[in-house]
Coordinates of C-alpha atoms and ligand atoms in Angstrom, one line a residue:
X87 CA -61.4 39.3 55.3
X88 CA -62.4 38.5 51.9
X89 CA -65.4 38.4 50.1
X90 CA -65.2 35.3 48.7
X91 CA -67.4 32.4 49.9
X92 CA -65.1 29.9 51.8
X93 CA -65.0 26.2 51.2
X94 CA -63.1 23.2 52.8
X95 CA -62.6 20.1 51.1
X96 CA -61.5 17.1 53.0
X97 CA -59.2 14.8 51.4
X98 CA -58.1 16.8 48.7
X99 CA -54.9 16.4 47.9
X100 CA -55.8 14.1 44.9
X101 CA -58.7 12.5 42.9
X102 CA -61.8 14.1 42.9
X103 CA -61.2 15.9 46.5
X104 CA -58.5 18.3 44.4
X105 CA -60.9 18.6 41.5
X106 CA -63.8 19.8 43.5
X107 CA -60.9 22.4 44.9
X108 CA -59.7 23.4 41.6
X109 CA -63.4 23.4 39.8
X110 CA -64.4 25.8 43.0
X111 CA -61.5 27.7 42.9
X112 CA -62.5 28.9 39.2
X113 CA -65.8 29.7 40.8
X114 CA -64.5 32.1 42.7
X115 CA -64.1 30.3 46.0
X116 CA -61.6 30.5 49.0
X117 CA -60.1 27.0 49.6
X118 CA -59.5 25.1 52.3
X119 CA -57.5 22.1 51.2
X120 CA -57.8 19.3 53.8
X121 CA -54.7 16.5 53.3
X122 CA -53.9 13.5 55.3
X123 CA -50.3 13.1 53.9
X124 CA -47.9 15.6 53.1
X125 CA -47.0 15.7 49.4
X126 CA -44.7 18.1 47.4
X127 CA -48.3 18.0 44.5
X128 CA -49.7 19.9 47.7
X129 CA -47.9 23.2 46.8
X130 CA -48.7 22.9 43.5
X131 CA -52.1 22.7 44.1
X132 CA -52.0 25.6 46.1
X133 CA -50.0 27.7 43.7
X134 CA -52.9 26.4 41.0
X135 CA -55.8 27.8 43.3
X136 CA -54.4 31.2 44.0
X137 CA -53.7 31.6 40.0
X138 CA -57.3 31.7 40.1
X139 CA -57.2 34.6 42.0
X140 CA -58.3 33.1 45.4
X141 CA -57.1 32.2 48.5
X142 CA -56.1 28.5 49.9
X143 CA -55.4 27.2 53.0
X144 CA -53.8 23.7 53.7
X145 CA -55.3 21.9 56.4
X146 CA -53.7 18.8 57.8
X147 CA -55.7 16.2 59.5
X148 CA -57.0 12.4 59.7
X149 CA -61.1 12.9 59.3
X150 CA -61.6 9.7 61.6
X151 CA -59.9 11.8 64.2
X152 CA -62.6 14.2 66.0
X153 CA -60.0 16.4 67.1
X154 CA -57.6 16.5 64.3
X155 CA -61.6 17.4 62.3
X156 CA -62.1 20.0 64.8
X157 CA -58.3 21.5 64.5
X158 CA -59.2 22.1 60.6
X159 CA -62.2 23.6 60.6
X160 CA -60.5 25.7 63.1
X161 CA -57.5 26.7 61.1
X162 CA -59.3 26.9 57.8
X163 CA -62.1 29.7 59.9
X164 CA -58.3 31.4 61.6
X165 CA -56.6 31.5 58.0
X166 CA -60.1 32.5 55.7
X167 CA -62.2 34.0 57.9
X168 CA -65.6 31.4 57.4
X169 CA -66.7 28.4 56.1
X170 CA -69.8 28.8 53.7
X171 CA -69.4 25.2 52.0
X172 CA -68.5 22.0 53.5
X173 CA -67.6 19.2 50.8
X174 CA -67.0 15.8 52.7
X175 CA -64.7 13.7 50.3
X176 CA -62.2 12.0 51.9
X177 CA -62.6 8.0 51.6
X178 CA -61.3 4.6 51.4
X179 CA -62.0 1.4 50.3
X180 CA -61.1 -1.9 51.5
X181 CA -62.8 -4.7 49.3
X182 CA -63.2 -7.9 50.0
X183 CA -66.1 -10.6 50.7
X184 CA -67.9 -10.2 54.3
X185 CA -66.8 -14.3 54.9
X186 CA -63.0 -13.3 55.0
X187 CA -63.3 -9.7 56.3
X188 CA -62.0 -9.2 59.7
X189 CA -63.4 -6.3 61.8
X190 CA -60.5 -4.1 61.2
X191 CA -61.0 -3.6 58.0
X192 CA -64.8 -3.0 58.5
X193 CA -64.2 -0.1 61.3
X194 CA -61.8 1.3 59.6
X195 CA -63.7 2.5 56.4
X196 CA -66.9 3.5 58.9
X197 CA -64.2 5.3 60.7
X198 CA -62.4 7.4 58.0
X199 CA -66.1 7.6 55.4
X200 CA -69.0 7.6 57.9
X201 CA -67.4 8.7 61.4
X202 CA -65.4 11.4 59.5
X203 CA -68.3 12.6 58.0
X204 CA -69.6 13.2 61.1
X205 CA -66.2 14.7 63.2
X206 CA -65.8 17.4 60.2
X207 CA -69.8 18.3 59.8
X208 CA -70.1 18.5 63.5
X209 CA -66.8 21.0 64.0
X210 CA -68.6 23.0 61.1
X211 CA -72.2 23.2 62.0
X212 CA -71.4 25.4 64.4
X213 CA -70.1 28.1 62.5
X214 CA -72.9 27.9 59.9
X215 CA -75.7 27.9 62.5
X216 CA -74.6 31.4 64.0
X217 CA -73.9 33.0 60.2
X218 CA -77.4 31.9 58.9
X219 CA -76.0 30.3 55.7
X220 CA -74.3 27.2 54.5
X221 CA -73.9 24.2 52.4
X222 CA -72.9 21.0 53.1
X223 CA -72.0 18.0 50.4
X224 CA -71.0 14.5 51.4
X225 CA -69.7 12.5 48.7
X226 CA -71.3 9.5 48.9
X227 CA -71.7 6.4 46.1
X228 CA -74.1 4.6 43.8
X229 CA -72.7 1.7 45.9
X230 CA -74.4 3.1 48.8
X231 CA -77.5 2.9 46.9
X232 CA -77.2 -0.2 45.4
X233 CA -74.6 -2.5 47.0
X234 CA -72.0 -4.3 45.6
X235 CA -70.1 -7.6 46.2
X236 CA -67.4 -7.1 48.0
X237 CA -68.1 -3.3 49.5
X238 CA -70.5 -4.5 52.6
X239 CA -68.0 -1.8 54.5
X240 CA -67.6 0.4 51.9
X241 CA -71.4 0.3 51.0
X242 CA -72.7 0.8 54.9
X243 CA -70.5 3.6 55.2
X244 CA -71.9 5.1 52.1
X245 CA -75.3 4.2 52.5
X246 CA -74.6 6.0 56.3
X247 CA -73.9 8.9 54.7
X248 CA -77.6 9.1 53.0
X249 CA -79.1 8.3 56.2
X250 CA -76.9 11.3 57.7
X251 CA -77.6 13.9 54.9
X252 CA -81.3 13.6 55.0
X253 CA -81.5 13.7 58.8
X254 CA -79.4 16.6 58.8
X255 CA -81.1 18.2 56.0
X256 CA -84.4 18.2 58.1
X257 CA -82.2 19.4 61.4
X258 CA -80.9 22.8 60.1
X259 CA -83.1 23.5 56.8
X260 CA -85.0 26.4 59.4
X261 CA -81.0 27.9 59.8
X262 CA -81.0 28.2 56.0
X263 CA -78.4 25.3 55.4
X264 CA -78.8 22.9 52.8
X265 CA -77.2 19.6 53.1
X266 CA -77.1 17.5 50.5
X267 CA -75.4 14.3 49.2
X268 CA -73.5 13.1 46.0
X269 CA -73.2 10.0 44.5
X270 CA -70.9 8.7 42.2
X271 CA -70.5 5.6 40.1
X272 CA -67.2 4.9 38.9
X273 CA -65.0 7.5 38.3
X274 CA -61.2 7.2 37.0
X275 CA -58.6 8.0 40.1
X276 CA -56.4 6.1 42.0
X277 CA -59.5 4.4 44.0
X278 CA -60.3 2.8 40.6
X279 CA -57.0 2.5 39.0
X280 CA -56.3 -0.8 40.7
X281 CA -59.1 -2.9 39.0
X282 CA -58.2 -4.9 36.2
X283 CA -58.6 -3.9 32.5
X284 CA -61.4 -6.9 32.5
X285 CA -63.2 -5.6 35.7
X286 CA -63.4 -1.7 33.7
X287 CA -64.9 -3.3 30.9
X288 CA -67.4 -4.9 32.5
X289 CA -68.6 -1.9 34.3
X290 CA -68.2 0.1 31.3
X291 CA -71.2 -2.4 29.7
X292 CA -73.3 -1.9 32.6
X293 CA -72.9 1.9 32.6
X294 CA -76.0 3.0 30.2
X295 CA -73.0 6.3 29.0
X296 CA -70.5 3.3 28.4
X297 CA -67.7 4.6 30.2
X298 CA -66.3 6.0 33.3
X299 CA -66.7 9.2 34.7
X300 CA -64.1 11.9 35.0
X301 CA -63.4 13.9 38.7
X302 CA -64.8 17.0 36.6
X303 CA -68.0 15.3 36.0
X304 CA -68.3 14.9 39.9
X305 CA -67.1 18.5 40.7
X306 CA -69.6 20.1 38.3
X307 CA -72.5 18.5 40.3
X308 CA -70.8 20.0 43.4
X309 CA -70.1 23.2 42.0
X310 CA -73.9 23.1 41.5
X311 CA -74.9 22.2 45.0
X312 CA -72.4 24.5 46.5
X313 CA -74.0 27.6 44.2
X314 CA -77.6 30.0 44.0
X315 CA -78.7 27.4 41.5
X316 CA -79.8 24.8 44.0
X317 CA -81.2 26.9 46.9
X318 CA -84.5 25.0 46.7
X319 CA -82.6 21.6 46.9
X320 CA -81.7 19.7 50.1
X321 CA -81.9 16.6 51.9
X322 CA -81.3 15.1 47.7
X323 CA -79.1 12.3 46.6
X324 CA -77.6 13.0 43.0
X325 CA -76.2 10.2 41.3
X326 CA -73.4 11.5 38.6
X327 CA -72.8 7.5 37.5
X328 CA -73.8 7.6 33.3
X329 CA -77.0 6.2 34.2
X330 CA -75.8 2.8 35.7
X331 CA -78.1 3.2 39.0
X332 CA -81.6 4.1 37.9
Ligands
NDP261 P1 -58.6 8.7 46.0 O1 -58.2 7.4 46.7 O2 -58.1 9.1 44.7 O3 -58.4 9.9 47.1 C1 -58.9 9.9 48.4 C2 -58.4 11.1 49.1 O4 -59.0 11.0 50.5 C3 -56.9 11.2 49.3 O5 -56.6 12.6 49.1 C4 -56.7 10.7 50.7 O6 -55.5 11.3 51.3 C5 -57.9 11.3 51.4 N1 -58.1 10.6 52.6 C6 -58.2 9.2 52.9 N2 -58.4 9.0 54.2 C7 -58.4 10.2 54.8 C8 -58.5 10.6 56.2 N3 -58.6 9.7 57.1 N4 -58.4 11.9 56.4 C9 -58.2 12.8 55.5 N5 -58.1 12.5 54.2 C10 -58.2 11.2 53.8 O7 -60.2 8.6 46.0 P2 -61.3 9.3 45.0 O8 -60.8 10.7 44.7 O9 -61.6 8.4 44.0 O10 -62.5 9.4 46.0 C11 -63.0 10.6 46.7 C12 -64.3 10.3 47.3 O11 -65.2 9.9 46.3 C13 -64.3 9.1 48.3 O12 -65.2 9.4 49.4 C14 -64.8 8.0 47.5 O13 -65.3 7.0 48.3 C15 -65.8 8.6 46.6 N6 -66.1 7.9 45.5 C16 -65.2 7.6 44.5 C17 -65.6 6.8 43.4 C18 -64.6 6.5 42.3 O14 -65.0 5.7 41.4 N7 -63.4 6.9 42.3 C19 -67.0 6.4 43.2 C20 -67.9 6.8 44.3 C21 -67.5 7.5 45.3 P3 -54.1 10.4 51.3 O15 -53.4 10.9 50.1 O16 -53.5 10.8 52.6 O17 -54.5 9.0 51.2

């Protein structure tokens, strides 16, 4: 096996999931790519991580499944040998106000954000517990911090993810893991390509930075709690948002 320090990224076969896995990958990392939905961009990806020099792994699954989570954490440890760094990413959104929301659409982002978390951390643990060492990163929101119209199911799921990180943090600090959380404002994907010219600029005049964040600006942060730098920093919420949550 390699000596590389492994990482799985769930939901990263776009946005900021495949940034974190290309940003790590020029760290020096072994990647496990986790996709829900077979693309031909998939290959690419890969060939782009192993011109760094690395190796990647492509892991299907659906997170909100526990044993689709538990099949690729197995297959990434078969295929790289170990996971050192866990970066929960995959997530969905289903706006709309709580008065015309049915329950579908409620469970359905706690499923994939806030269960998944759970199914993927849980297959992982594990694995971390008996090698002594290991990171794990949730990408959570500023929405989680602060709310939002529109978002009560996005924001609970988010604002679960906190809740999870810091009680997790406090569970397996003594095995020398760190868990810790991220928290983005609004960054420029596909999540946030749908909203209208209008909508951007009026988040871009409550963002102190005055403008949307790029997936690099999130995977930097990562990169960070994934590395030495922050091996005195756990149970922690980082907001990477321009200074619109304060
Ligand atoms: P995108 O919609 O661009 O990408 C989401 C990724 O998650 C896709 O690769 C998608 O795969 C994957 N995914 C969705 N559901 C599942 C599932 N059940 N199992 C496995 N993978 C799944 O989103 P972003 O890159 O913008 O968001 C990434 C994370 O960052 C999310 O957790 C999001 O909530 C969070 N975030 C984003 C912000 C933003 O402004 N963009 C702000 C704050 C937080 P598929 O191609 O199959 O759909």
């Amino acid at each position: 096996m390699g000596e590389n320090k492994v990482v799985l990224v769930t939901g990263a076969a776009r946005g900021i999931g495949k940034q974190i896995a290309i940003t790590l990958a020029k760290a020096g990392y072994d990647v496990s790519v986790n996709y829900r939905t077979k693309s031909d961009e998939l290959d690419e990806l890969k060939s782009e991580i192993e011109s760094e020099g690395v190796r990647c792994a492509l892991v299907q699954g659906d997170v909100a499944n526990f044993d689709e989570a538990e099949k690729m954490v197995k297959e990434t440890v078969e295929q790289l040998g170990k996971i050192d760094v866990l970066v929960n990413n995959a997530g969905i959104t289903k706006d709309g106000l709580l008065m015309r929301m049915g329950k579908e659409d409620f469970e359905k982002v706690i499923d994939i954000n806030l269960v998944g978390t759970f199914n993927v951390t849980r297959n992982v643990i594990p694995y971390m517990i008996k090698q002594k060492s290991g990171r794990i990163i949730s990408i959570s929101s500023v929405v989680g911090v602060a709310g939002n119209a529109g978002q009560t199911n996005y924001s609970a799921s988010k604002a679960g993810i906190i809740g999870f990180t810091k009680s997790l943090a406090k569970e397996v600090a003594s095995r020398n893991i760190l868990v810790n959380a991220v928290a983005p404002g609004f960054i420029a994907t596909d999540m946030t390509s749908v909203l209208s010219d209008s909508v951007k600029e009026n988040i871009n005049n409550q963002i102190p930075l005055r403008k949307m964040g790029t997936a690099e600006d999130v995977a930097k942060v990562v990169k960070f709690l994934a590395s030495e730098d922050s091996s005195y920093v756990t149970g922690q919420v980082i907001n990477v948002d321009g200074g619109m949550v304060m």
